[in-house]
């Protein structure tokens, strides 16, 4: 429900920027990590705690590791990149901040991209979000073993969203290539082909990859702590959106009332957060975000959002190969991505 703006000791009220001294310390730490080729010649990947990262992700992640103090009422929305985090953020934001009468004519999501409404932990800056201190929402692409220890120790809740790896790969490839074209026009021609990138992905070399290890970490944790970690699949959310939205509200501790369901609040939230609705908002069609000293179009967060789109870019043989890899890697875990 609508949250208070009164002050609190919640971690959402910490306002911190990485100092130049701290930044240099993390740069030195990064320079000592194993390094491999990234998906473009201009950027390498670094192996940190068993996962590959582009270097711009790591200083914030390391700063959070050393300084972030989670609170028991914090809620983290975690996911690998390009698995539906924009959709999850918008739904979660409206669920957590809803008032007794839903009104989509105003509100932060009309003027801010969802990633600005719910900050990413690894960007290294923590501030009071529009959700307020009663329901502090954070997001992260970090693998479970890379999360700050305080998140696990505090007992705060985690929602994890993953997606069929074939669709994830295709979306990831398009996103990085288009982001490169947006921020450094002309350099997208040096980006790996979709076939070359597929080889990297199948070998576990992708941003926050290996993908299967990212998924397995949260899956196993959700089995150990089901009351604290809600594990979701993008495909299930697309197929049973209303049930998943209600599940999120229950998990957040703010279930929909009988009156809200009768008044169609659940459907209103789903409609506002649909791909068609969000992608056509002015802020998401024409807005831009700064990434360092370069700007990137918000429209890059909205490509298709369709299940099974991989078939338009990968051969049946490539799809079968990745399915077989995932089946082998997930063997014995109880988790599967088979339709």
Coordinates of C-alpha atoms in Angstrom, one line a residue:
X1 CA 0.0 0.0 0.0
X2 CA 1.0 3.7 -0.1
X3 CA 4.1 4.1 2.0
X4 CA 5.2 6.8 4.4
X5 CA 7.9 9.3 3.7
X6 CA 9.0 9.6 7.3
X7 CA 12.7 9.1 8.1
X8 CA 13.9 5.6 8.9
X9 CA 17.2 3.7 9.5
X10 CA 16.5 1.8 6.3
X11 CA 19.3 1.3 3.9
X12 CA 17.3 3.2 1.2
X13 CA 18.1 6.4 3.1
X14 CA 21.8 6.0 2.8
X15 CA 23.3 8.5 0.3
X16 CA 26.8 7.4 -0.7
X17 CA 29.1 7.9 -3.6
X18 CA 32.2 6.0 -4.2
X19 CA 35.2 8.3 -3.3
X20 CA 38.1 8.6 -5.7
X21 CA 40.2 6.7 -3.1
X22 CA 37.8 3.8 -2.9
X23 CA 37.4 3.8 -6.6
X24 CA 41.1 3.4 -7.1
X25 CA 41.1 0.6 -4.6
X26 CA 38.5 -1.3 -6.6
X27 CA 40.2 -0.5 -9.9
X28 CA 43.4 -2.1 -8.5
X29 CA 41.4 -5.1 -7.3
X30 CA 39.8 -5.5 -10.7
X31 CA 43.1 -5.3 -12.5
X32 CA 44.2 -8.4 -10.6
X33 CA 41.3 -10.5 -11.7
X34 CA 41.4 -13.0 -14.5
X35 CA 40.5 -11.4 -17.8
X36 CA 38.9 -12.6 -21.0
X37 CA 37.6 -11.3 -24.3
X38 CA 34.3 -9.5 -24.2
X39 CA 31.7 -9.4 -26.9
X40 CA 33.3 -6.3 -28.5
X41 CA 37.0 -5.5 -28.9
X42 CA 36.7 -2.4 -26.8
X43 CA 35.7 -4.1 -23.6
X44 CA 37.1 -7.1 -21.7
X45 CA 35.3 -9.3 -19.2
X46 CA 36.7 -9.9 -15.7
X47 CA 36.2 -13.1 -13.7
X48 CA 34.9 -12.2 -10.2
X49 CA 33.8 -14.9 -7.7
X50 CA 33.3 -17.3 -10.6
X51 CA 31.3 -15.0 -12.8
X52 CA 32.2 -12.8 -15.8
X53 CA 31.6 -9.0 -15.5
X54 CA 32.2 -6.0 -17.6
X55 CA 34.4 -3.7 -15.6
X56 CA 31.9 -0.9 -15.1
X57 CA 29.7 -3.2 -13.0
X58 CA 32.4 -4.1 -10.5
X59 CA 33.3 -1.0 -8.5
X60 CA 29.7 -0.5 -7.4
X61 CA 29.4 -4.2 -6.6
X62 CA 32.6 -4.2 -4.6
X63 CA 31.5 -1.0 -2.8
X64 CA 28.2 -2.6 -1.9
X65 CA 30.1 -5.7 -0.7
X66 CA 32.1 -3.6 1.7
X67 CA 29.5 -1.0 2.8
X68 CA 25.9 -1.9 2.1
X69 CA 23.9 -2.7 5.1
X70 CA 20.6 -4.4 4.3
X71 CA 17.6 -4.1 6.6
X72 CA 15.1 -6.9 7.3
X73 CA 12.3 -5.0 5.5
X74 CA 14.3 -4.5 2.3
X75 CA 13.1 -6.3 -0.8
X76 CA 15.5 -7.2 -3.6
X77 CA 14.5 -7.8 -7.2
X78 CA 17.2 -9.9 -8.6
X79 CA 17.7 -11.3 -12.1
X80 CA 20.2 -12.0 -14.9
X81 CA 20.2 -9.2 -17.5
X82 CA 17.5 -9.2 -20.1
X83 CA 15.1 -11.6 -18.3
X84 CA 12.3 -9.2 -17.7
X85 CA 13.7 -7.0 -14.9
X86 CA 12.1 -3.8 -16.4
X87 CA 8.6 -5.5 -16.3
X88 CA 9.3 -6.9 -12.8
X89 CA 10.3 -3.5 -11.5
X90 CA 7.3 -1.7 -12.9
X91 CA 4.9 -4.3 -11.5
X92 CA 6.6 -4.3 -8.1
X93 CA 6.7 -0.6 -7.9
X94 CA 3.0 -0.2 -8.5
X95 CA 2.2 -3.1 -6.1
X96 CA 4.3 -1.6 -3.3
X97 CA 3.2 2.1 -3.7
X98 CA -0.5 1.6 -4.6
X99 CA -3.1 3.7 -2.9
X100 CA -6.7 2.7 -2.1
X101 CA -7.7 4.0 -5.6
X102 CA -5.4 3.2 -8.5
X103 CA -4.7 6.2 -10.7
X104 CA -2.3 5.7 -13.7
X105 CA -2.6 9.3 -14.9
X106 CA 0.2 10.5 -12.7
X107 CA 3.1 8.9 -10.9
X108 CA 6.8 8.3 -11.2
X109 CA 6.5 5.6 -13.9
X110 CA 5.1 8.2 -16.3
X111 CA 8.2 10.4 -16.0
X112 CA 10.9 7.9 -15.0
X113 CA 12.1 4.7 -16.6
X114 CA 11.5 1.8 -14.1
X115 CA 15.2 1.4 -13.5
X116 CA 15.2 4.9 -12.0
X117 CA 12.3 4.1 -9.7
X118 CA 14.0 1.1 -8.2
X119 CA 17.8 1.5 -8.1
X120 CA 20.4 -1.1 -9.0
X121 CA 22.6 -2.0 -6.0
X122 CA 25.7 -2.4 -8.1
X123 CA 25.6 1.1 -9.4
X124 CA 27.1 2.2 -6.1
X125 CA 24.6 4.9 -5.0
X126 CA 21.8 4.3 -2.5
X127 CA 19.1 6.9 -2.0
X128 CA 15.6 7.3 -0.9
X129 CA 13.4 5.8 -3.6
X130 CA 9.8 6.8 -4.5
X131 CA 8.7 3.6 -2.7
X132 CA 9.6 5.2 0.6
X133 CA 11.1 3.5 3.7
X134 CA 8.2 1.2 4.5
X135 CA 8.8 -0.9 1.4
X136 CA 12.3 -0.2 0.3
X137 CA 12.9 -1.9 -3.1
X138 CA 16.2 -2.5 -4.7
X139 CA 17.3 -4.4 -7.8
X140 CA 20.4 -6.3 -8.7
X141 CA 21.9 -8.4 -11.6
X142 CA 24.5 -9.8 -9.2
X143 CA 24.7 -13.6 -8.8
X144 CA 23.6 -14.9 -5.4
X145 CA 27.2 -15.5 -4.2
X146 CA 28.2 -12.0 -5.2
X147 CA 25.5 -10.2 -3.1
X148 CA 26.6 -8.3 0.0
X149 CA 26.7 -10.6 3.0
X150 CA 24.3 -8.3 4.9
X151 CA 21.5 -9.1 2.4
X152 CA 21.7 -12.8 3.3
X153 CA 22.2 -12.2 7.0
X154 CA 19.4 -9.6 7.4
X155 CA 16.7 -12.0 6.3
X156 CA 15.3 -9.5 3.8
X157 CA 13.2 -10.9 0.9
X158 CA 14.5 -11.6 -2.6
X159 CA 12.4 -12.0 -5.8
X160 CA 14.4 -13.7 -8.5
X161 CA 13.3 -13.7 -12.2
X162 CA 14.9 -15.8 -14.9
X163 CA 14.0 -16.7 -18.5
X164 CA 14.5 -19.3 -21.1
X165 CA 18.2 -19.0 -21.9
X166 CA 17.6 -18.9 -25.7
X167 CA 15.4 -15.8 -25.4
X168 CA 17.8 -14.4 -22.8
X169 CA 20.8 -14.7 -25.1
X170 CA 19.0 -13.1 -28.1
X171 CA 17.8 -10.2 -26.0
X172 CA 21.2 -9.8 -24.4
X173 CA 22.9 -9.7 -27.7
X174 CA 20.6 -7.1 -29.1
X175 CA 20.8 -5.0 -26.0
X176 CA 24.6 -4.8 -25.9
X177 CA 24.9 -4.2 -29.6
X178 CA 22.2 -1.5 -29.6
X179 CA 23.7 0.1 -26.5
X180 CA 27.1 0.3 -28.1
X181 CA 25.5 1.9 -31.2
X182 CA 23.7 4.4 -29.0
X183 CA 26.7 5.4 -26.9
X184 CA 29.5 4.9 -29.4
X185 CA 28.0 5.2 -32.9
X186 CA 29.9 3.1 -35.5
X187 CA 31.5 0.8 -33.0
X188 CA 28.6 -1.7 -33.2
X189 CA 30.2 -3.0 -36.4
X190 CA 32.9 -4.4 -34.2
X191 CA 30.5 -6.2 -32.0
X192 CA 30.4 -10.0 -32.2
X193 CA 28.0 -11.6 -34.7
X194 CA 25.0 -13.4 -33.1
X195 CA 26.6 -16.7 -34.0
X196 CA 29.9 -15.7 -32.3
X197 CA 28.1 -14.4 -29.3
X198 CA 26.2 -17.6 -29.0
X199 CA 29.5 -19.5 -28.7
X200 CA 30.6 -17.2 -25.9
X201 CA 27.2 -17.7 -24.1
X202 CA 27.3 -21.5 -24.5
X203 CA 30.8 -21.4 -22.9
X204 CA 29.5 -19.4 -20.0
X205 CA 31.1 -16.2 -21.1
X206 CA 28.5 -13.4 -20.8
X207 CA 27.8 -10.5 -18.5
X208 CA 27.2 -12.0 -15.1
X209 CA 27.6 -15.5 -16.7
X210 CA 27.7 -18.4 -16.7
X211 CA 23.9 -18.1 -17.0
X212 CA 23.2 -21.5 -15.6
X213 CA 25.3 -20.8 -12.5
X214 CA 23.5 -17.5 -12.0
X215 CA 20.1 -19.3 -12.1
X216 CA 21.2 -22.2 -10.0
X217 CA 22.5 -20.0 -7.2
X218 CA 19.2 -18.4 -6.6
X219 CA 17.2 -21.7 -7.3
X220 CA 19.1 -23.6 -4.6
X221 CA 18.8 -20.7 -2.2
X222 CA 15.0 -20.5 -2.8
X223 CA 14.7 -24.2 -1.9
X224 CA 16.6 -23.6 1.3
X225 CA 14.7 -20.4 2.2
X226 CA 11.3 -20.5 0.4
X227 CA 9.8 -17.9 2.8
X228 CA 12.5 -15.4 1.9
X229 CA 13.2 -16.1 -1.8
X230 CA 10.5 -16.1 -4.4
X231 CA 11.7 -17.8 -7.6
X232 CA 9.9 -16.8 -10.8
X233 CA 10.1 -17.6 -14.5
X234 CA 9.4 -15.0 -17.2
X235 CA 7.3 -17.5 -19.2
X236 CA 5.1 -18.2 -16.2
X237 CA 4.6 -14.5 -15.6
X238 CA 3.5 -14.0 -19.2
X239 CA 1.2 -17.0 -19.1
X240 CA -0.3 -16.4 -15.7
X241 CA 0.3 -12.7 -15.1
X242 CA -2.6 -12.1 -12.6
X243 CA -1.6 -15.0 -10.4
X244 CA 2.0 -13.9 -10.4
X245 CA 1.1 -10.3 -9.5
X246 CA -1.0 -11.5 -6.6
X247 CA 1.8 -13.8 -5.5
X248 CA 4.2 -10.8 -5.5
X249 CA 1.8 -8.7 -3.4
X250 CA 1.5 -11.6 -0.9
X251 CA 5.3 -12.0 -0.8
X252 CA 5.8 -8.3 -0.3
X253 CA 3.4 -8.4 2.7
X254 CA 0.8 -6.2 1.0
X255 CA -1.8 -8.6 -0.5
X256 CA -4.7 -7.3 -2.5
X257 CA -7.9 -6.9 -0.5
X258 CA -11.2 -8.3 -1.7
X259 CA -12.3 -4.7 -2.4
X260 CA -9.2 -4.1 -4.6
X261 CA -9.7 -7.2 -6.6
X262 CA -13.4 -6.4 -7.0
X263 CA -12.5 -2.9 -8.2
X264 CA -10.1 -4.3 -10.8
X265 CA -6.9 -2.9 -9.3
X266 CA -4.9 -6.0 -10.2
X267 CA -6.0 -5.7 -13.8
X268 CA -5.2 -2.0 -13.9
X269 CA -1.7 -2.6 -12.7
X270 CA -1.2 -5.4 -15.2
X271 CA -2.5 -3.2 -18.0
X272 CA -0.3 -0.2 -17.1
X273 CA 2.8 -2.4 -16.9
X274 CA 2.2 -4.3 -20.1
X275 CA 4.9 -4.1 -22.8
X276 CA 2.6 -2.1 -25.1
X277 CA 1.8 0.4 -22.4
X278 CA 5.3 1.0 -21.0
X279 CA 7.1 1.0 -24.3
X280 CA 4.7 3.8 -25.6
X281 CA 5.2 6.1 -22.7
X282 CA 7.0 9.3 -23.7
X283 CA 9.8 8.8 -21.2
X284 CA 10.5 5.3 -22.5
X285 CA 10.2 6.2 -26.2
X286 CA 12.3 9.4 -26.3
X287 CA 14.0 9.7 -22.9
X288 CA 17.7 9.2 -22.3
X289 CA 19.9 8.1 -19.4
X290 CA 23.5 9.0 -18.7
X291 CA 25.9 6.1 -18.5
X292 CA 29.1 7.7 -17.3
X293 CA 29.8 10.6 -19.8
X294 CA 27.6 9.1 -22.5
X295 CA 23.8 9.0 -23.0
X296 CA 21.7 5.9 -23.8
X297 CA 18.1 5.8 -25.0
X298 CA 15.5 4.4 -22.6
X299 CA 13.9 2.7 -25.6
X300 CA 16.7 0.1 -25.5
X301 CA 15.0 -1.5 -22.5
X302 CA 12.0 -2.3 -24.7
X303 CA 12.6 -4.5 -27.6
X304 CA 9.9 -7.2 -28.0
X305 CA 9.2 -9.0 -24.7
X306 CA 7.9 -12.0 -26.5
X307 CA 8.3 -15.7 -25.5
X308 CA 10.0 -17.8 -28.2
X309 CA 11.4 -14.9 -30.2
X310 CA 14.8 -16.7 -30.3
X311 CA 13.4 -18.7 -33.3
X312 CA 13.8 -15.6 -35.4
X313 CA 17.5 -15.5 -34.8
X314 CA 18.9 -18.9 -33.9
X315 CA 18.6 -22.1 -35.8
X316 CA 16.8 -25.1 -34.4
X317 CA 20.2 -26.8 -34.0
X318 CA 21.5 -23.9 -31.9
X319 CA 18.4 -24.0 -29.8
X320 CA 18.8 -27.7 -29.2
X321 CA 22.4 -27.3 -28.3
X322 CA 21.7 -24.7 -25.6
X323 CA 18.8 -26.8 -24.3
X324 CA 21.1 -29.7 -23.9
X325 CA 23.8 -27.6 -22.1
X326 CA 21.2 -26.3 -19.7
X327 CA 19.8 -29.8 -19.1
X328 CA 23.3 -31.0 -18.2
X329 CA 24.1 -28.0 -16.0
X330 CA 20.8 -28.2 -14.1
X331 CA 20.7 -32.0 -13.8
X332 CA 19.6 -33.1 -10.4
X333 CA 18.5 -29.6 -9.3
X334 CA 14.8 -30.0 -10.0
X335 CA 14.9 -27.0 -12.2
X336 CA 14.1 -27.1 -15.9
X337 CA 13.4 -24.7 -18.8
X338 CA 11.7 -27.2 -21.1
X339 CA 8.3 -26.1 -22.4

